[in-house]
Short mmCIF file of C-alpha atoms and ligand atoms in Angstrom, two decimals:
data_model
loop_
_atom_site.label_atom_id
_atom_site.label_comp_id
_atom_site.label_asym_id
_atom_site.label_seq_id
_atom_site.Cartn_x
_atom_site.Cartn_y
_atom_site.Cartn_z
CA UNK A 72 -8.52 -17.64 25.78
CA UNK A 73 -10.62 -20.75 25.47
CA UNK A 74 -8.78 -23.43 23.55
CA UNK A 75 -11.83 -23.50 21.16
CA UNK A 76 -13.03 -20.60 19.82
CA UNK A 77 -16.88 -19.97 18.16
CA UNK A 78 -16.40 -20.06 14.98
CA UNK A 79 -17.63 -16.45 13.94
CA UNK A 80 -15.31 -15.26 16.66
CA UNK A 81 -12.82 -17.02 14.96
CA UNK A 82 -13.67 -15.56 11.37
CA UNK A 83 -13.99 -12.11 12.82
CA UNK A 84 -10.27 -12.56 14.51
CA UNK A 85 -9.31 -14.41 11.08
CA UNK A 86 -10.41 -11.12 9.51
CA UNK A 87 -8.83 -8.55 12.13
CA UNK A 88 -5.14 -10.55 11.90
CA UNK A 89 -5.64 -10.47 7.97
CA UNK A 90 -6.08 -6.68 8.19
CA UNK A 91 -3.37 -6.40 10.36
CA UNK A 92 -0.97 -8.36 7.93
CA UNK A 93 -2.18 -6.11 5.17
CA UNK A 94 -1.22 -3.12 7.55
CA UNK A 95 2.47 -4.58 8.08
CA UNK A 96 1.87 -5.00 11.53
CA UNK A 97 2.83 -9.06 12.38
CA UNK A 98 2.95 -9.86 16.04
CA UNK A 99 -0.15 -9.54 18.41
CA UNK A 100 -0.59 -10.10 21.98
CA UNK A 101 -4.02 -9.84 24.75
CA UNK A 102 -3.42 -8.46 27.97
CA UNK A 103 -5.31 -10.70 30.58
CA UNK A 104 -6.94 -8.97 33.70
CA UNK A 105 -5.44 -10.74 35.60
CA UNK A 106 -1.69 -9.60 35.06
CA UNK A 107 -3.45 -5.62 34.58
CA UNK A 108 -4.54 -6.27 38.38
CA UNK A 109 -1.37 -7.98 39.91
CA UNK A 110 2.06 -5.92 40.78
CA UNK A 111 2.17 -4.69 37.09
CA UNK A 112 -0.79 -2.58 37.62
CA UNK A 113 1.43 -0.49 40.65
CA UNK A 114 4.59 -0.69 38.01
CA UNK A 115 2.26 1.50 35.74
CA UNK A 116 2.00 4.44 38.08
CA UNK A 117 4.04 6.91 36.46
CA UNK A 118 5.26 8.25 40.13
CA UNK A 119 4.74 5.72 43.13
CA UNK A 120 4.59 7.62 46.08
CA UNK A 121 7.45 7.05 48.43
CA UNK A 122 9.32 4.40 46.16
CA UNK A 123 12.88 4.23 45.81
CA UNK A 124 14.78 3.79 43.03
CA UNK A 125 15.54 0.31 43.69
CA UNK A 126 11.79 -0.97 43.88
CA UNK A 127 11.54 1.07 40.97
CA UNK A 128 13.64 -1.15 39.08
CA UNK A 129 12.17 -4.15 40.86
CA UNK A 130 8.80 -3.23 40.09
CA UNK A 131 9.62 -2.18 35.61
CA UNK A 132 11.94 -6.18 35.59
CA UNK A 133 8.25 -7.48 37.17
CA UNK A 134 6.51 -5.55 34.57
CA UNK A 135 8.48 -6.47 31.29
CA UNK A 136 8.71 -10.50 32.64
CA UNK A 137 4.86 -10.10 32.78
CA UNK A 138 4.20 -8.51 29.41
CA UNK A 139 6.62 -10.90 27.93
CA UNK A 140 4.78 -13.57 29.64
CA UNK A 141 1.29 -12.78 28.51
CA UNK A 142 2.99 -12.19 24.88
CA UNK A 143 4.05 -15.66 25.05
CA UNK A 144 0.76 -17.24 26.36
CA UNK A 145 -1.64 -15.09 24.25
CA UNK A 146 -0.35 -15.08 20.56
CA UNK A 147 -3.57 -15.19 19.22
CA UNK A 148 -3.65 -18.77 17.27
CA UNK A 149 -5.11 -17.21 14.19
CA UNK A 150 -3.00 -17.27 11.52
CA UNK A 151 -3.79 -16.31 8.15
CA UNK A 152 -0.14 -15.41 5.52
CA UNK A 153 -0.78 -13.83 2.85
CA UNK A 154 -1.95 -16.01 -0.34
CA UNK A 155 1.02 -15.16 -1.81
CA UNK A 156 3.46 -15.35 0.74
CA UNK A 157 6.70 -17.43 -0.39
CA UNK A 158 5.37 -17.50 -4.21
CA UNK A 159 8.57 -16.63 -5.93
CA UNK A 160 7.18 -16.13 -9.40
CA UNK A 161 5.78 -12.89 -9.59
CA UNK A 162 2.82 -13.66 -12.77
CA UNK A 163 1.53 -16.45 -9.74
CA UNK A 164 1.70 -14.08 -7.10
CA UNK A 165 -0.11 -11.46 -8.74
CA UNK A 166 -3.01 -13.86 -9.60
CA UNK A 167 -3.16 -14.65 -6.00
CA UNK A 168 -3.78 -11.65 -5.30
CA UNK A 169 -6.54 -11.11 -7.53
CA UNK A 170 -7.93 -14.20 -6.65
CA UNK A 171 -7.90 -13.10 -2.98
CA UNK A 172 -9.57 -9.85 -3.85
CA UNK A 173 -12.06 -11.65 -5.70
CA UNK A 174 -16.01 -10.22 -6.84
CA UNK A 175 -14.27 -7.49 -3.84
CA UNK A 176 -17.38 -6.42 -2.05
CA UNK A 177 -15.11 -4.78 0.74
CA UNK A 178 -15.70 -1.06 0.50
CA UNK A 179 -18.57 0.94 -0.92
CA UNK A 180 -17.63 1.40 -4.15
CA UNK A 181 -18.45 -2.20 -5.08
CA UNK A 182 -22.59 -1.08 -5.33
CA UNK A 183 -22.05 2.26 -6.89
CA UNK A 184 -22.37 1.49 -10.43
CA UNK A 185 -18.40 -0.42 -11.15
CA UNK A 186 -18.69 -2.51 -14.18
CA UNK A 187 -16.01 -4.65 -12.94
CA UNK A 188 -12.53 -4.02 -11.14
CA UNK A 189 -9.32 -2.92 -12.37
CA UNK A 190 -6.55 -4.78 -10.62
CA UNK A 191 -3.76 -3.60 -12.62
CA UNK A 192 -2.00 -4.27 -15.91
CA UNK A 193 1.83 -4.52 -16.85
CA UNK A 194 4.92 -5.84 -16.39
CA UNK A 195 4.81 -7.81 -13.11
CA UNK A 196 8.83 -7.60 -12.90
CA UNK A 197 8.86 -3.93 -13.95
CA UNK A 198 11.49 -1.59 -12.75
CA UNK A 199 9.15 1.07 -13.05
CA UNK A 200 5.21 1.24 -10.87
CA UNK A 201 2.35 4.09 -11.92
CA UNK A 202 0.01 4.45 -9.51
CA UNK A 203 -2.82 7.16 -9.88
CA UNK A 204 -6.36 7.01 -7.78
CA UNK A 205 -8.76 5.18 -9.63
CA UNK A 206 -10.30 3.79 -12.76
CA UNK A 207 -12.48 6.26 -14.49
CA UNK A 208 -15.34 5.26 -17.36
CA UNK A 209 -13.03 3.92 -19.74
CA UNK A 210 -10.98 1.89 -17.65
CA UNK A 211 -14.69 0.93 -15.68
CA UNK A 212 -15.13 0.20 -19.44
CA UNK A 213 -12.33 -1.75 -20.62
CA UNK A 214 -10.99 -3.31 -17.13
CA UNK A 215 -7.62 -2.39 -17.78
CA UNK A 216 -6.00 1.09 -16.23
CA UNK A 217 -5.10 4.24 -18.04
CA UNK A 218 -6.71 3.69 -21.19
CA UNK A 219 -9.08 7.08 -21.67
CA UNK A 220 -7.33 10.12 -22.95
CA UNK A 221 -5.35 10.42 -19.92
CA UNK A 222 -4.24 6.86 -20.68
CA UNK A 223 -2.97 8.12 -24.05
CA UNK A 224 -0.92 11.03 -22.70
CA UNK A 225 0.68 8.53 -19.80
CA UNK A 226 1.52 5.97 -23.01
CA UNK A 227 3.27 9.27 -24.20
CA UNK A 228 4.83 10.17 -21.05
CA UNK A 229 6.09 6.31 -20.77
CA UNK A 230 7.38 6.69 -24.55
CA UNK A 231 9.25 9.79 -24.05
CA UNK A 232 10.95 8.09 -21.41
CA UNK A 233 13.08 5.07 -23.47
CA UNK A 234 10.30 2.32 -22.71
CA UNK A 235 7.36 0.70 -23.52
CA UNK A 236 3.65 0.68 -21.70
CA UNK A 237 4.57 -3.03 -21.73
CA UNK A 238 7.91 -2.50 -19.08
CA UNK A 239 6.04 -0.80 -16.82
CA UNK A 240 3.34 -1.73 -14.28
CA UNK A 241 0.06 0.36 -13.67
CA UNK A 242 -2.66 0.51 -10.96
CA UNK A 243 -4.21 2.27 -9.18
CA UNK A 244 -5.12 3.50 -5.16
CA UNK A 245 -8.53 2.00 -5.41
CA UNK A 246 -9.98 -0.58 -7.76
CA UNK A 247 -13.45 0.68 -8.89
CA UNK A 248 -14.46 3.46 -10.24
CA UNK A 249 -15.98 5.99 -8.26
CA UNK A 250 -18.83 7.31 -9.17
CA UNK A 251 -18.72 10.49 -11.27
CA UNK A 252 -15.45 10.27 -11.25
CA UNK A 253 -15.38 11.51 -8.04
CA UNK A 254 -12.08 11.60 -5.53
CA UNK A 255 -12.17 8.22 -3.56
CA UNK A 256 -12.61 8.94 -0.01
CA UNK A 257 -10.61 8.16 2.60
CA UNK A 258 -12.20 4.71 3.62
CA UNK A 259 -12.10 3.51 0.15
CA UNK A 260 -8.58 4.11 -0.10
CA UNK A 261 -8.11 2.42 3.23
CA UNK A 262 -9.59 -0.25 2.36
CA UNK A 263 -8.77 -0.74 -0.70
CA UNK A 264 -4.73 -0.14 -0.89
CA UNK A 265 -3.47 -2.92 1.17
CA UNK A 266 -3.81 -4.82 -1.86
CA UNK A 267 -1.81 -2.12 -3.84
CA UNK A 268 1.03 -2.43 -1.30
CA UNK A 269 0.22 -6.24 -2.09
CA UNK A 270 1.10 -5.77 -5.64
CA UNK A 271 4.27 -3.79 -5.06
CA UNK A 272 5.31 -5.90 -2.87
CA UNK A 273 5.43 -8.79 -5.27
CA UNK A 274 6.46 -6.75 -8.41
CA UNK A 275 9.30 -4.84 -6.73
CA UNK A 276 9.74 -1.88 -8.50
CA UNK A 277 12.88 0.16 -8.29
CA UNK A 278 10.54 3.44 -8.52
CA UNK A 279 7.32 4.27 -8.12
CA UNK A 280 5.58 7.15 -9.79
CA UNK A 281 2.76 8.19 -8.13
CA UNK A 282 0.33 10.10 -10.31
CA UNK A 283 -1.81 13.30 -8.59
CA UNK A 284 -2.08 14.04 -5.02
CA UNK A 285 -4.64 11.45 -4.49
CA UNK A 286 -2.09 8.98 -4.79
CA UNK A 287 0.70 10.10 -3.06
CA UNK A 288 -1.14 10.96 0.05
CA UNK A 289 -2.12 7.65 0.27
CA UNK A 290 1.22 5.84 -0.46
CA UNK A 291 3.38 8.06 1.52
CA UNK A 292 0.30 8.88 4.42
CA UNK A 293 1.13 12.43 4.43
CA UNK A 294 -1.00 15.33 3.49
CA UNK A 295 0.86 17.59 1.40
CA UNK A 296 0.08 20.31 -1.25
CA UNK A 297 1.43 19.11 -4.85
CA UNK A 298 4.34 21.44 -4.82
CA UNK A 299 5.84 20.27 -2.03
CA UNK A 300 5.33 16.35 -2.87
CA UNK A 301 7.39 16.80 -5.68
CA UNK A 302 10.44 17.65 -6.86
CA UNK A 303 12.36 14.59 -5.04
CA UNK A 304 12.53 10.82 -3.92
CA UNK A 305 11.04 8.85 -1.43
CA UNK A 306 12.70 5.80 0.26
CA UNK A 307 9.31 3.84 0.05
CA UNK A 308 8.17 0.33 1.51
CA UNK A 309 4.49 -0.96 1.16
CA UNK A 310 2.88 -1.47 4.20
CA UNK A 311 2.37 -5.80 4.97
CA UNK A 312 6.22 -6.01 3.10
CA UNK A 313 8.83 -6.88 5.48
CA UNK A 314 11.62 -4.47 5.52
CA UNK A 315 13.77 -8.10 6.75
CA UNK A 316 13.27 -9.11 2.77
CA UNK A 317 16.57 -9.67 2.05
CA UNK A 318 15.71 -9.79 -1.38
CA UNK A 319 14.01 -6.26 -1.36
CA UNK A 320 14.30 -3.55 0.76
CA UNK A 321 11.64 -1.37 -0.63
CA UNK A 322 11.80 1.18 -3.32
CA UNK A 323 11.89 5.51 -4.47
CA UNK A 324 8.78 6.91 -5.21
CA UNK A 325 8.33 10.31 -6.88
CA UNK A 326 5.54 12.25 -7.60
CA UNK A 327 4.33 14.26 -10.58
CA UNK A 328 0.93 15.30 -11.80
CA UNK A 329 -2.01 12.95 -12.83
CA UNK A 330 -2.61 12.70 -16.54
CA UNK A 331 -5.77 14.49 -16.54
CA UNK A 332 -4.71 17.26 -15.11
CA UNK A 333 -1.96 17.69 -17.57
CA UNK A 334 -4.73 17.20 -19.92
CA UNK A 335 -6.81 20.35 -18.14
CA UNK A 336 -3.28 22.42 -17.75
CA UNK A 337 -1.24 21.65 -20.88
CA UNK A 338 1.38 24.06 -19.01
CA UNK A 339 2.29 21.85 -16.66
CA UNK A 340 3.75 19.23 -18.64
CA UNK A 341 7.19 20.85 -18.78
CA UNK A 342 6.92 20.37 -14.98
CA UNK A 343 5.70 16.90 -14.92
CA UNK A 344 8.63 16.23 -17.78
CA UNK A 345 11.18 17.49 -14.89
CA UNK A 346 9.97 14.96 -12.50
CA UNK A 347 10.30 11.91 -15.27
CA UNK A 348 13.54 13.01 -16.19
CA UNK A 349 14.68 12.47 -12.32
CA UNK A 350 13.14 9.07 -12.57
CA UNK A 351 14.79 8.51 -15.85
CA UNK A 352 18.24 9.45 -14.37
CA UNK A 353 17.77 7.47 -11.67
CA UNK A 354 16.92 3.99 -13.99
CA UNK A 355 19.79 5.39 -16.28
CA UNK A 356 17.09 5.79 -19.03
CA UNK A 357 17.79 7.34 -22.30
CA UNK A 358 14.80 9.44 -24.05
CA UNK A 359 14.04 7.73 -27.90
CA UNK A 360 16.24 8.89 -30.60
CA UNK A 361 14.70 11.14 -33.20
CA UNK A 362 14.34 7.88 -35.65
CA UNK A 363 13.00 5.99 -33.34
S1 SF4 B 94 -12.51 -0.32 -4.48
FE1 SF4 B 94 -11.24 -2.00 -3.76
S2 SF4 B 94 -11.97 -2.48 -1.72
FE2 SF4 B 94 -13.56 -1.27 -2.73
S3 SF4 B 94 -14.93 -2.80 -3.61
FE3 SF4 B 94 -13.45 -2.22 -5.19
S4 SF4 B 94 -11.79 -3.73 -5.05
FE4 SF4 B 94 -13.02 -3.84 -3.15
#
């Protein structure tokens, strides 16, 4: 690697490592042709013809000296931590974040009609995360999430749990409203939910409720029907969060229906109700007394 780089090489790598970080993934290392093409190359062969066991060996010690060598001599010198890495207070780190994300321009969504983005609203040392998929008009509207009529039946939900809209923290998989209310797509999520995993990695929740299918496909990264999503816990840690945090070592996430699809299927509720009443147990909450 030359010992100065151009500088748009550098901003692309800059980018690329920043990605990665968001991604969780820390170290990095370049292979140089030159070890690919020395003794390392034979240690690759799967099944060296006429090798013993011994050479073998020889041959996988060369290899693993040589990767180790090109990890040391190639960490690529771009470095760029998280804004809000080693911010302790969690109202800083979250503005950070915004700040980072800034006029975001990053996925499509930014030029397809969002009045402005919805970062997130609540508590930012709540015990307790929503998360559903995206703003819709009102939110678009308003710049907060959850604030249409689904927003109404989620204060409810949060009431009939003990608590407050205030305790909890709320945001969503992507940040501007898809047009026509439309399911973000798979890029937009992508893009768009390492700064999520941002967010809960500062706030620290205890649980997670992820709200609809949308969303917890795209926390947990598995594609599942509803039915089977729910129903139970998931040990959960955001991608770009280091499961060495001493402090935190990531959180349960359960998943019930989204709001608006209560709203479509009233009949449901009783099942959502089951899957806040595991959360509940779990955060030893108590449901309001009658008076209250
Ligand atoms: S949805 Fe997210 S990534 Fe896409 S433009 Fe909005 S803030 Fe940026």
């Amino acid at each position: 690697m030359p010992s100065v780089l151009d500088p748009d090489l550098r901003r692309a790598l800059a980018e690329r490592v920043r990605y990665c970080h968001e991604m969780g993934i820390y170290d990095f290392y370049r292979r140089e042709g030159r070890i690919s093409e020395s003794a390392v190359v034979d240690a690759d062969t799967d099944n060296p013809p006429s090798t013993s066991d011994e050479q073998r060996e020889e041959m996988a010690a060369k290899k693993s000296a040589a990767v180790a060598k090109v990890a040391a001599e190639n960490i690529v010198e771009v470095f760029t931590p998280r804004a809000e890495q080693g911010v302790v207070d969690p109202i800083a780190a979250l503005k950070l974040i915004r700040e980072d994300l800034g006029d975001c321009t990053r996925c499509k969504l930014h030029k397809q009609g969002r009045k402005q983005i919805v970062f997130g609203v609540g508590n930012p040392r709540a015990e307790l995360m929503f998360v559903g998929e995206g703003p819709g008009a009102d939110e678009d509207m308003q710049g907060e999430p959850f604030v249409g009529r689904a927003g109404q039946l989620l204060n409810n939900m949060i009431k009939a749990m003990g608590i407050r809209r205030e305790d909890v923290y709320i945001a969503n998989v992507v940040k501007c409203r898809p047009p026509g209310n439309r399911t973000p797509e798979r890029d937009e999520c992508e893009t768009c939910s390492p700064f999520l995993m941002r967010q809960i990695a500062v706030i620290k929740p205890k649980v997670i409720v992820a709200l609809g299918a949308v969303a917890a496909k795209n926390l947990l990264a598995m594609n599942a029907s509803m039915s089977e999503l729910r129903g139970r816990f998931y040990d959960f840690l955001p991608a770009g969060a280091r499961s060495s945090d001493p402090s935190w070592q990531g959180t349960k996430l359960a998943v019930t229906y989204h709001p608006a699809f209560l709203l479509r299927d009233p009949r449901q509720k009783g099942e959502a109700w089951k899957d806040l009443q595991m959360v509940m147990k779990f955060l030893r909450l108590e449901p309001p007394k009658k008076s209250e």
